[in-house]
Coordinates of C-alpha atoms in Angstrom, one line a residue:
Chain R
M333 CA -136.5 -46.7 142.7
S334 CA -136.4 -43.3 141.3
I335 CA -138.9 -40.6 142.3
E336 CA -140.2 -38.5 139.4
L337 CA -140.2 -34.8 140.3
F338 CA -140.7 -32.9 137.0
A339 CA -142.3 -34.3 133.9
A340 CA -142.9 -32.2 130.9
T341 CA -144.8 -33.9 128.0
G342 CA -145.2 -32.5 124.5
V343 CA -144.5 -29.0 125.7
G344 CA -144.7 -26.3 123.1
M345 CA -144.4 -22.5 123.5
T346 CA -145.1 -19.7 121.0
Y347 CA -144.7 -16.2 122.3
P348 CA -147.4 -13.7 121.2
G349 CA -146.4 -12.0 118.0
M350 CA -143.7 -14.5 117.1
S351 CA -144.1 -16.7 114.1
R352 CA -141.6 -19.4 115.2
P353 CA -142.3 -21.4 118.3
A354 CA -139.8 -21.0 121.1
L355 CA -140.3 -24.7 122.1
T356 CA -141.7 -27.6 120.0
D357 CA -142.8 -30.9 121.4
V358 CA -140.4 -31.0 124.4
D359 CA -140.5 -34.1 126.7
V360 CA -138.3 -34.0 129.7
R361 CA -138.3 -35.8 133.0
V362 CA -136.3 -34.9 136.1
D363 CA -135.9 -37.5 138.8
A364 CA -135.0 -36.8 142.5
G365 CA -131.3 -36.6 143.1
R366 CA -130.4 -36.2 139.4
H367 CA -128.5 -33.2 138.1
L368 CA -129.8 -32.3 134.7
G369 CA -128.0 -29.9 132.3
I370 CA -130.0 -28.2 129.7
I371 CA -127.4 -27.2 127.0
G372 CA -128.2 -24.7 124.3
E373 CA -127.2 -21.5 122.6
S374 CA -129.1 -18.3 122.4
G375 CA -132.6 -18.8 121.0
S376 CA -132.5 -22.5 121.6
G377 CA -135.4 -22.4 124.0
K378 CA -133.4 -23.5 127.1
S379 CA -134.4 -20.5 129.3
T380 CA -138.0 -20.7 128.2
L381 CA -138.0 -24.4 129.3
A382 CA -136.6 -23.4 132.6
R383 CA -139.3 -20.7 133.1
I384 CA -142.0 -23.2 132.3
L385 CA -140.6 -25.7 134.8
L386 CA -140.5 -22.9 137.4
G387 CA -144.2 -22.2 136.6
L388 CA -143.4 -18.6 135.5
Q389 CA -144.6 -19.3 132.0
Q390 CA -147.6 -21.2 130.8
P391 CA -146.8 -23.5 127.8
T392 CA -149.0 -23.1 124.8
T393 CA -149.3 -26.8 124.4
G394 CA -148.5 -29.9 126.5
A395 CA -148.4 -30.4 130.2
V396 CA -145.9 -30.1 133.1
T397 CA -146.3 -31.9 136.4
Y398 CA -144.4 -31.9 139.6
R399 CA -144.6 -35.1 141.7
G400 CA -147.4 -36.1 139.4
A401 CA -149.6 -33.0 139.9
P402 CA -150.0 -30.1 137.5
L403 CA -148.0 -27.0 138.4
P404 CA -150.0 -24.9 140.8
R405 CA -151.6 -21.6 139.9
T406 CA -149.8 -18.6 141.4
R407 CA -151.0 -17.3 144.8
S408 CA -152.6 -20.7 145.6
R409 CA -151.7 -22.6 148.8
E410 CA -150.2 -25.2 146.5
A411 CA -148.0 -22.5 145.0
R412 CA -146.4 -21.8 148.4
D413 CA -145.7 -25.5 148.8
F414 CA -144.2 -25.6 145.3
R415 CA -142.0 -22.6 146.0
R416 CA -140.7 -24.3 149.1
R417 CA -139.7 -27.3 147.0
V418 CA -138.4 -25.5 143.9
Q419 CA -136.0 -22.6 144.0
V420 CA -134.1 -20.6 141.4
V421 CA -130.7 -19.0 140.9
L422 CA -130.4 -16.6 138.0
Q423 CA -127.4 -15.4 135.9
D424 CA -127.2 -11.9 137.2
P425 CA -127.6 -11.7 140.9
F426 CA -127.5 -7.9 140.8
A427 CA -130.8 -7.9 139.0
S428 CA -132.4 -10.4 141.3
L429 CA -131.3 -9.1 144.7
N430 CA -133.2 -6.1 146.2
P431 CA -130.6 -3.3 146.2
R432 CA -132.0 -1.6 149.3
M433 CA -132.1 -4.7 151.5
P434 CA -129.2 -5.9 153.6
V435 CA -128.0 -9.4 152.6
G436 CA -129.2 -11.0 155.9
K437 CA -132.7 -9.9 155.2
I438 CA -132.5 -11.0 151.5
I439 CA -131.7 -14.5 152.6
A440 CA -134.2 -14.5 155.5
E441 CA -137.1 -13.3 153.4
P442 CA -138.1 -16.6 151.7
V443 CA -137.6 -18.4 155.0
K444 CA -140.1 -16.1 156.7
A445 CA -142.6 -16.5 153.9
L446 CA -142.2 -20.2 153.3
R447 CA -140.9 -21.7 156.5
P448 CA -142.6 -19.5 159.1
Q449 CA -141.8 -21.9 161.9
W450 CA -138.1 -21.4 161.4
D451 CA -135.8 -18.8 163.0
A452 CA -135.2 -16.8 159.8
S453 CA -132.3 -14.7 160.9
R454 CA -130.5 -17.7 162.4
R455 CA -131.1 -19.6 159.2
A456 CA -129.6 -16.7 157.2
L457 CA -126.4 -16.8 159.2
E458 CA -126.2 -20.6 158.7
M459 CA -126.6 -20.1 155.0
L460 CA -123.9 -17.4 154.8
A461 CA -121.5 -19.9 156.5
D462 CA -122.6 -22.6 154.1
V463 CA -121.7 -20.5 151.1
E464 CA -118.4 -19.5 152.7
L465 CA -119.2 -15.9 153.4
P466 CA -118.3 -14.2 156.7
P467 CA -121.2 -13.4 159.0
D468 CA -120.7 -9.6 158.8
V469 CA -121.9 -9.8 155.1
A470 CA -125.4 -10.0 156.6
Q471 CA -125.4 -6.3 157.3
R472 CA -124.2 -5.2 153.9
L473 CA -126.1 -4.2 150.7
P474 CA -125.7 -6.1 147.5
R475 CA -123.8 -3.3 145.8
E476 CA -121.1 -3.5 148.4
L477 CA -120.3 -7.1 147.4
S478 CA -118.3 -8.4 144.4
G479 CA -120.0 -10.4 141.6
G480 CA -118.9 -13.7 143.1
Q481 CA -120.1 -12.8 146.6
R482 CA -123.5 -11.7 145.2
Q483 CA -123.9 -15.0 143.4
R484 CA -123.1 -16.8 146.7
V485 CA -125.9 -14.7 148.3
A486 CA -128.3 -15.8 145.6
I487 CA -127.4 -19.4 146.1
A488 CA -127.7 -19.0 149.9
R489 CA -131.2 -17.5 149.4
A490 CA -132.3 -20.3 147.1
L491 CA -131.1 -23.0 149.5
A492 CA -132.3 -21.3 152.7
V493 CA -135.7 -23.0 152.6
R494 CA -134.2 -26.4 152.0
P495 CA -135.8 -27.0 148.5
E496 CA -135.8 -30.3 146.7
V497 CA -134.8 -28.7 143.4
V498 CA -132.8 -25.7 142.4
I499 CA -133.1 -24.5 138.9
A500 CA -130.0 -22.4 137.9
D501 CA -130.0 -20.4 134.7
E502 CA -126.4 -19.7 133.7
P503 CA -125.3 -19.5 137.4
V504 CA -121.7 -18.6 136.8
S505 CA -121.6 -17.1 133.2
A506 CA -121.3 -13.5 134.4
L507 CA -118.4 -14.2 136.7
D508 CA -114.6 -13.9 136.1
V509 CA -113.0 -17.2 135.5
S510 CA -111.2 -17.5 138.9
V511 CA -114.4 -16.6 140.7
R512 CA -116.4 -18.9 138.5
A513 CA -114.1 -21.8 139.6
H514 CA -114.9 -21.1 143.3
V515 CA -118.6 -20.8 142.8
L516 CA -118.7 -23.9 140.7
R517 CA -116.8 -25.8 143.5
L518 CA -119.3 -24.5 146.0
L519 CA -122.3 -25.5 143.9
R520 CA -120.8 -29.0 143.5
R521 CA -120.2 -29.3 147.3
L522 CA -123.7 -28.1 148.2
A523 CA -125.3 -30.4 145.6
A524 CA -123.6 -33.5 147.0
H525 CA -124.3 -32.4 150.6
E526 CA -127.9 -31.4 150.4
E527 CA -128.9 -34.3 148.1
L528 CA -130.4 -31.7 145.9
T529 CA -131.9 -32.2 142.6
I530 CA -130.5 -29.6 140.2
V531 CA -131.4 -28.3 136.8
V532 CA -128.6 -26.2 135.2
V533 CA -129.3 -24.2 132.1
S534 CA -126.1 -23.2 130.3
H535 CA -124.3 -22.8 127.0
D536 CA -121.1 -23.7 128.8
L537 CA -120.1 -27.3 128.5
G538 CA -117.6 -27.0 131.3
I539 CA -120.3 -26.0 133.7
I540 CA -122.6 -28.8 132.6
D541 CA -119.8 -31.3 132.8
G542 CA -118.8 -30.1 136.2
L543 CA -122.2 -30.2 137.8
C544 CA -124.5 -32.6 136.0
T545 CA -125.2 -36.3 135.8
D546 CA -127.5 -36.0 132.7
A547 CA -127.8 -33.6 129.9
I548 CA -130.2 -32.6 127.1
V549 CA -129.1 -30.6 124.1
M550 CA -131.5 -28.0 122.6
T551 CA -131.5 -26.1 119.4
E552 CA -134.3 -24.1 117.7
G553 CA -136.7 -25.1 120.4
R554 CA -136.3 -28.8 120.2
I555 CA -134.4 -31.4 122.2
V556 CA -132.0 -33.0 119.8
E557 CA -129.9 -35.2 122.1
R558 CA -130.2 -36.6 125.7
G559 CA -128.5 -39.0 127.9
A560 CA -125.8 -39.3 130.6
V561 CA -123.6 -36.2 130.5
S562 CA -120.5 -38.2 129.6
D563 CA -122.3 -39.9 126.7
V564 CA -123.7 -36.6 125.4
L565 CA -120.4 -34.8 125.6
E566 CA -118.1 -37.7 124.6
N567 CA -120.2 -39.6 122.0
P568 CA -122.6 -37.1 120.5
T569 CA -124.8 -38.4 117.8
H570 CA -126.7 -35.4 116.5
P571 CA -124.9 -33.2 114.0
Y572 CA -125.7 -30.1 116.1
T573 CA -124.2 -31.5 119.2
R574 CA -121.1 -32.4 117.3
E575 CA -120.7 -28.9 115.9
L576 CA -121.3 -27.4 119.3
I577 CA -118.6 -29.6 120.9
A578 CA -116.2 -29.0 118.0
S579 CA -116.6 -25.3 118.5
V580 CA -115.5 -25.1 122.1
P581 CA -112.1 -23.4 122.2
L582 CA -109.8 -25.9 124.0
L583 CA -106.8 -25.4 126.2
P584 CA -103.9 -27.7 125.1
P585 CA -103.6 -31.0 127.0
R586 CA -102.2 -30.2 130.3
P587 CA -98.7 -31.6 131.1
T588 CA -98.9 -33.9 134.1
Q589 CA -98.4 -31.9 137.2
D590 CA -98.9 -32.7 140.9
E591 CA -101.9 -30.9 142.3
G592 CA -100.9 -27.5 143.8
T593 CA -97.3 -27.4 142.7
H594 CA -96.5 -24.6 140.4
H595 CA -93.4 -23.1 139.2
V596 CA -93.9 -19.9 141.2
A597 CA -91.0 -17.5 141.3
Chain G
M1429 CA -89.4 -0.9 113.8
T1430 CA -91.8 -2.7 116.1
L1431 CA -95.4 -2.5 114.9
L1432 CA -96.9 -1.7 118.3
D1433 CA -94.6 -0.4 121.0
I1434 CA -96.2 0.5 124.3
R1435 CA -93.7 1.8 126.9
N1436 CA -94.3 2.6 130.5
L1437 CA -98.0 3.3 130.0
T1438 CA -99.7 4.6 133.1
I1439 CA -103.3 5.7 133.3
R1440 CA -104.8 7.4 136.3
I1441 CA -108.5 8.2 136.8
D1442 CA -109.3 10.7 139.6
G1443 CA -105.8 10.0 141.0
R1444 CA -106.4 6.2 141.1
T1445 CA -103.9 4.2 139.0
V1446 CA -105.8 1.9 136.7
V1447 CA -103.0 1.0 134.3
D1448 CA -99.6 0.8 135.9
D1449 CA -96.3 1.1 134.0
V1450 CA -97.4 -1.3 131.2
S1451 CA -94.9 -2.1 128.4
L1452 CA -95.8 -4.4 125.6
T1453 CA -95.0 -4.9 121.9
V1454 CA -96.6 -6.5 118.9
G1455 CA -94.3 -7.4 116.0
H1456 CA -95.3 -7.4 112.3
G1457 CA -97.5 -10.4 111.7
E1458 CA -97.4 -11.3 115.4
R1459 CA -100.6 -12.4 117.2
V1460 CA -100.5 -11.2 120.8
G1461 CA -103.2 -12.0 123.3
L1462 CA -103.9 -9.6 126.2
I1463 CA -105.6 -11.5 128.9
G1464 CA -107.1 -10.5 132.3
E1465 CA -110.2 -10.4 134.4
S1466 CA -112.5 -7.5 135.0
G1467 CA -110.6 -4.5 136.3
S1468 CA -107.3 -5.7 135.0
G1469 CA -106.8 -2.7 132.7
K1470 CA -106.6 -4.7 129.5
S1471 CA -109.3 -2.7 127.7
L1472 CA -107.9 0.6 128.8
T1473 CA -104.5 -0.4 127.5
S1474 CA -106.0 -1.4 124.1
M1475 CA -108.0 1.9 123.9
A1476 CA -104.8 3.8 124.5
V1477 CA -103.5 2.3 121.2
L1478 CA -106.2 4.3 119.4
G1479 CA -105.4 7.4 121.4
L1480 CA -108.6 7.0 123.5
R1481 CA -108.8 7.4 127.2
P1482 CA -111.5 7.8 129.8
A1483 CA -112.8 11.2 130.8
R1484 CA -110.9 12.9 133.7
S1485 CA -108.0 10.5 133.2
E1486 CA -104.3 11.3 133.0
L1487 CA -102.0 9.2 130.7
F1488 CA -98.3 8.9 130.9
G1489 CA -95.8 7.0 128.8
S1490 CA -95.5 6.2 125.1
V1491 CA -97.6 4.3 122.6
R1492 CA -96.1 4.0 119.2
V1493 CA -98.0 2.5 116.3
A1494 CA -95.8 1.9 113.2
G1495 CA -93.4 4.5 114.6
I1496 CA -96.1 7.1 115.2
E1497 CA -96.6 8.4 118.8
T1498 CA -100.3 8.4 119.8
V1499 CA -99.9 9.9 123.3
G1500 CA -100.5 13.6 122.9
A1501 CA -101.1 13.3 119.1
D1502 CA -103.5 15.8 117.6
A1503 CA -106.9 14.8 116.2
A1504 CA -105.8 14.7 112.6
A1505 CA -102.9 12.3 113.3
L1506 CA -105.2 10.0 115.3
R1507 CA -107.9 10.1 112.5
A1508 CA -105.2 9.0 110.0
L1509 CA -104.3 6.1 112.3
R1510 CA -107.7 4.8 113.3
G1511 CA -109.3 2.6 110.8
K1512 CA -106.3 2.7 108.5
T1513 CA -103.1 1.7 110.2
V1514 CA -105.2 0.1 113.0
G1515 CA -108.4 -1.7 112.3
C1516 CA -110.6 -2.4 115.3
I1517 CA -113.3 -4.8 116.4
F1518 CA -115.2 -4.5 119.7
Q1519 CA -117.3 -6.8 121.8
E1520 CA -120.8 -5.6 120.9
P1521 CA -121.2 -4.8 117.2
Q1522 CA -124.8 -3.7 117.8
S1523 CA -123.6 -0.5 119.6
A1524 CA -120.7 0.0 117.2
L1525 CA -123.0 0.1 114.1
D1526 CA -125.3 3.0 113.4
P1527 CA -128.9 1.7 113.5
L1528 CA -130.0 4.2 110.9
L1529 CA -127.4 3.3 108.2
P1530 CA -127.7 0.3 105.9
I1531 CA -124.9 -2.3 106.0
H1532 CA -123.3 -1.2 102.7
R1533 CA -122.8 2.3 104.1
H1534 CA -121.0 0.8 107.1
L1535 CA -118.9 -1.5 105.0
V1536 CA -117.3 1.3 102.9
A1537 CA -117.1 3.9 105.6
P1538 CA -113.4 3.3 106.6
L1539 CA -112.3 3.3 102.9
R1540 CA -114.3 6.5 102.3
A1541 CA -112.9 8.2 105.4
H1542 CA -109.4 7.6 104.3
G1543 CA -110.0 8.5 100.6
M1544 CA -109.5 5.0 99.5
L1545 CA -112.9 4.4 97.9
P1546 CA -112.9 4.6 94.1
R1547 CA -115.7 6.8 92.7
G1548 CA -118.8 5.0 91.7
A1549 CA -117.5 1.7 93.2
A1550 CA -119.2 2.0 96.6
R1551 CA -121.9 -0.7 96.1
A1552 CA -119.7 -3.1 94.3
T1553 CA -117.0 -2.7 97.0
A1554 CA -119.6 -3.2 99.8
I1555 CA -120.7 -6.4 98.2
R1556 CA -117.1 -7.6 97.7
L1557 CA -116.3 -6.9 101.4
A1558 CA -119.5 -8.7 102.6
E1559 CA -118.5 -11.7 100.5
S1560 CA -114.9 -11.6 101.9
V1561 CA -116.2 -12.3 105.4
G1562 CA -118.6 -15.1 104.2
L1563 CA -121.8 -13.2 104.6
P1564 CA -124.6 -15.1 102.8
D1565 CA -126.5 -13.5 99.9
A1566 CA -124.3 -10.4 100.0
A1567 CA -126.0 -8.4 97.3
S1568 CA -129.3 -8.3 99.3
L1569 CA -127.8 -8.4 102.8
V1570 CA -125.9 -5.1 102.3
R1571 CA -129.2 -3.3 101.8
R1572 CA -130.4 -4.4 105.3
Y1573 CA -130.0 -2.5 108.6
P1574 CA -127.9 -3.7 111.6
H1575 CA -130.9 -4.9 113.6
E1576 CA -131.9 -7.2 110.8
L1577 CA -128.6 -9.2 111.1
S1578 CA -127.7 -11.8 113.7
G1579 CA -125.0 -11.1 116.2
G1580 CA -122.5 -13.2 114.3
Q1581 CA -123.3 -11.5 111.0
R1582 CA -122.9 -8.0 112.6
Q1583 CA -119.5 -9.1 113.9
R1584 CA -118.6 -10.2 110.4
V1585 CA -119.5 -6.7 109.2
M1586 CA -117.2 -5.2 111.8
I1587 CA -114.4 -7.5 110.7
A1588 CA -114.9 -6.6 107.0
M1589 CA -114.8 -2.9 108.0
A1590 CA -111.7 -3.4 110.1
M1591 CA -109.8 -5.4 107.4
S1592 CA -111.0 -3.3 104.4
T1593 CA -108.2 -0.8 104.6
T1594 CA -105.6 -3.6 105.0
P1595 CA -104.5 -2.3 108.4
R1596 CA -101.1 -3.2 109.7
L1597 CA -102.5 -3.9 113.2
L1598 CA -105.8 -5.5 114.1
L1599 CA -107.1 -4.5 117.5
A1600 CA -109.9 -6.9 118.7
D1601 CA -111.4 -6.3 122.2
E1602 CA -113.4 -9.3 123.3
P1603 CA -114.6 -9.8 119.7
T1604 CA -116.5 -13.0 120.4
T1605 CA -117.5 -12.7 124.0
A1606 CA -121.1 -11.8 123.1
L1607 CA -121.4 -14.6 120.5
D1608 CA -122.6 -18.2 120.8
V1609 CA -119.8 -20.7 120.9
T1610 CA -120.6 -22.1 117.4
V1611 CA -120.6 -18.6 116.0
Q1612 CA -117.4 -17.7 118.0
A1613 CA -115.6 -20.6 116.4
R1614 CA -116.4 -19.4 112.9
V1615 CA -115.6 -15.7 113.6
L1616 CA -112.3 -16.6 115.2
Q1617 CA -111.4 -18.8 112.2
L1618 CA -112.3 -15.9 109.9
M1619 CA -110.2 -13.4 111.8
S1620 CA -107.3 -15.7 111.9
D1621 CA -107.5 -16.4 108.1
L1622 CA -107.7 -12.7 107.3
V1623 CA -104.9 -11.7 109.6
S1624 CA -102.5 -14.3 108.3
R1625 CA -103.4 -13.6 104.7
S1626 CA -102.8 -9.9 105.0
G1627 CA -99.7 -10.2 107.3
A1628 CA -101.1 -7.8 109.9
G1629 CA -100.2 -8.0 113.5
S1630 CA -103.0 -8.4 116.0
L1631 CA -103.7 -7.6 119.6
L1632 CA -106.6 -9.8 120.9
V1633 CA -108.0 -8.6 124.2
T1634 CA -109.9 -11.4 126.0
H1635 CA -110.8 -12.9 129.4
D1636 CA -110.8 -16.4 127.9
M1637 CA -107.5 -18.3 128.3
A1638 CA -108.6 -21.0 125.8
V1639 CA -109.4 -18.4 123.1
A1640 CA -106.1 -16.7 123.7
A1641 CA -104.1 -20.0 123.7
S1642 CA -105.7 -21.1 120.5
Q1643 CA -105.3 -17.8 118.6
C1644 CA -102.1 -16.2 119.7
D1645 CA -98.3 -16.6 119.4
R1646 CA -97.7 -14.8 122.7
I1647 CA -99.9 -14.0 125.7
V1648 CA -99.6 -11.0 128.0
V1649 CA -101.3 -11.5 131.4
M1650 CA -102.6 -8.4 133.2
Q1651 CA -103.9 -8.1 136.8
S1652 CA -105.0 -4.9 138.6
G1653 CA -103.4 -2.6 136.0
R1654 CA -100.1 -4.4 135.8
I1655 CA -98.5 -6.9 133.4
V1656 CA -97.7 -9.9 135.6
E1657 CA -96.4 -12.3 132.9
T1658 CA -95.7 -12.7 129.2
G1659 CA -95.0 -15.9 127.3
T1660 CA -96.1 -18.3 124.6
P1661 CA -99.3 -20.2 125.4
D1662 CA -97.2 -23.4 126.0
E1663 CA -94.8 -21.6 128.4
L1664 CA -97.6 -20.0 130.4
I1665 CA -99.6 -23.3 130.6
S1666 CA -96.7 -25.6 131.4
H1667 CA -94.6 -23.2 133.5
P1668 CA -96.5 -20.2 134.8
R1669 CA -94.0 -18.1 136.7
T1670 CA -96.4 -16.2 138.9
R1671 CA -99.0 -17.4 141.3
Y1672 CA -101.7 -15.3 139.6
T1673 CA -101.1 -16.9 136.1
A1674 CA -101.1 -20.3 137.7
E1675 CA -104.4 -19.6 139.4
L1676 CA -105.9 -18.2 136.2
I1677 CA -104.8 -21.3 134.3
D1678 CA -106.1 -23.7 137.0
A1679 CA -109.4 -21.9 137.0
A1680 CA -109.6 -22.2 133.2
Y1681 CA -109.0 -25.9 133.4
A1682 CA -111.4 -26.3 136.3
T1683 CA -114.3 -24.5 134.6
G1684 CA -113.6 -25.3 130.9
W1685 CA -114.6 -28.5 129.2
Q1686 CA -111.9 -30.9 127.9
P1687 CA -112.8 -34.0 125.9
R1688 CA -111.8 -37.2 127.8
R1689 CA -109.4 -38.3 125.0
M1690 CA -107.4 -35.1 125.7
R1691 CA -107.4 -35.6 129.4
E1692 CA -106.4 -39.2 129.0
A1693 CA -103.7 -38.4 126.4
V1694 CA -101.9 -36.5 129.1
S1695 CA -102.1 -38.9 132.0
A1696 CA -101.2 -41.9 129.7

């Protein structure tokens, strides 16, 4: 039987001063162990929906629950419990990592706050190993790391408290393609290993296809399509989804080649 | 005479070599993709085509555009080249457009700069150029300011400006990177139509292998300031000769989305 984690019902959001709503009548449910992709372009409302699920934004209409209870108010005891269960990874780790704090402390910080009974510095080292970074990275500052390494640190910090859910907003979009492939592989491995529930927000169908079991497609603040990721991407029914999929620049079909053998001079 | 002929281009900044002995050509009507990751030197190489280089840099080698040497050229020679022989489009049209000028003033600026704008025809020309790139409701749109347009519309304005002087070479540096994928598809189609209609050659600088493969006759791969490989999209994808290109292509397939019918067509 599936356990319901997030349930958003009739969620609408209008930012002050904006005439058009950012979200209109959005219903979405995330069950434990599922990997949901929220697909959309700029202005689709996908990031607003993610912020609402994270409790960072109050919807104008509708309701959001986590495990059947309304999202807690900030600074309440329930908020701490919610933070322990739901963590976030953002697109630009440079903006979300404290520039003056060594990486080890950055990862240990949420552990200290949310899992006070754990040994935070030991947990930070464990997490560095988990995201395939050498232990000496713990002493370095974010600016001394490459973009891919910083994103690994952001992932390590999110997973350090052993959350049930990670919400990732464009987790690899800012990275070079070769780095992106590595981080994506890492995310996929962690997702399988930790039995995590994941919500990935992205415009990139490759990322959604690579990480998610289910997908919703958003445009102009509404969900226009939803289903198993393979159905949404292979048999789209809504005209917008069809246009989106037809717009993706494609590499030519790849000639059959054994894994790892290249014609290298 | 080759349209664009870069020979042994080397750029150093504070003694550090950022472009290292790069030679590449673009023939008349040829569409060349220059691909690389951040720090590969691809943008610095394309800037050198316009005679632009970073502050405190040293530049060696030769860059000839339609036979004219741009390395060491004086300001007047470079002005004659930019926007006339070479049209350019950059990643972020917001920063390339003057926020205080209405769109019609932008659209005719390259023609005006090169004395190619007939007297009294500015407004009509602006509207015609806006229509040539498929901008909706051109007559009223040209009266608006850059911030009132969407990202895709601004990039269409840039394309109209770049193509207005019928340049022989179109230089496009990440022209669709900041755009949504549906907008990107339309902008790439527009560029490709205009370039093939005018017979211009093009140099497309991009980090996106799928974009380069779908738009270019030939792809040049750069890494850490050097050219590591050149070939047609098919050659690079089926028979990469260097490990770096092979990795780049593997990563593009690993992170990019392919419809199942295409994946199955290959294994069948």
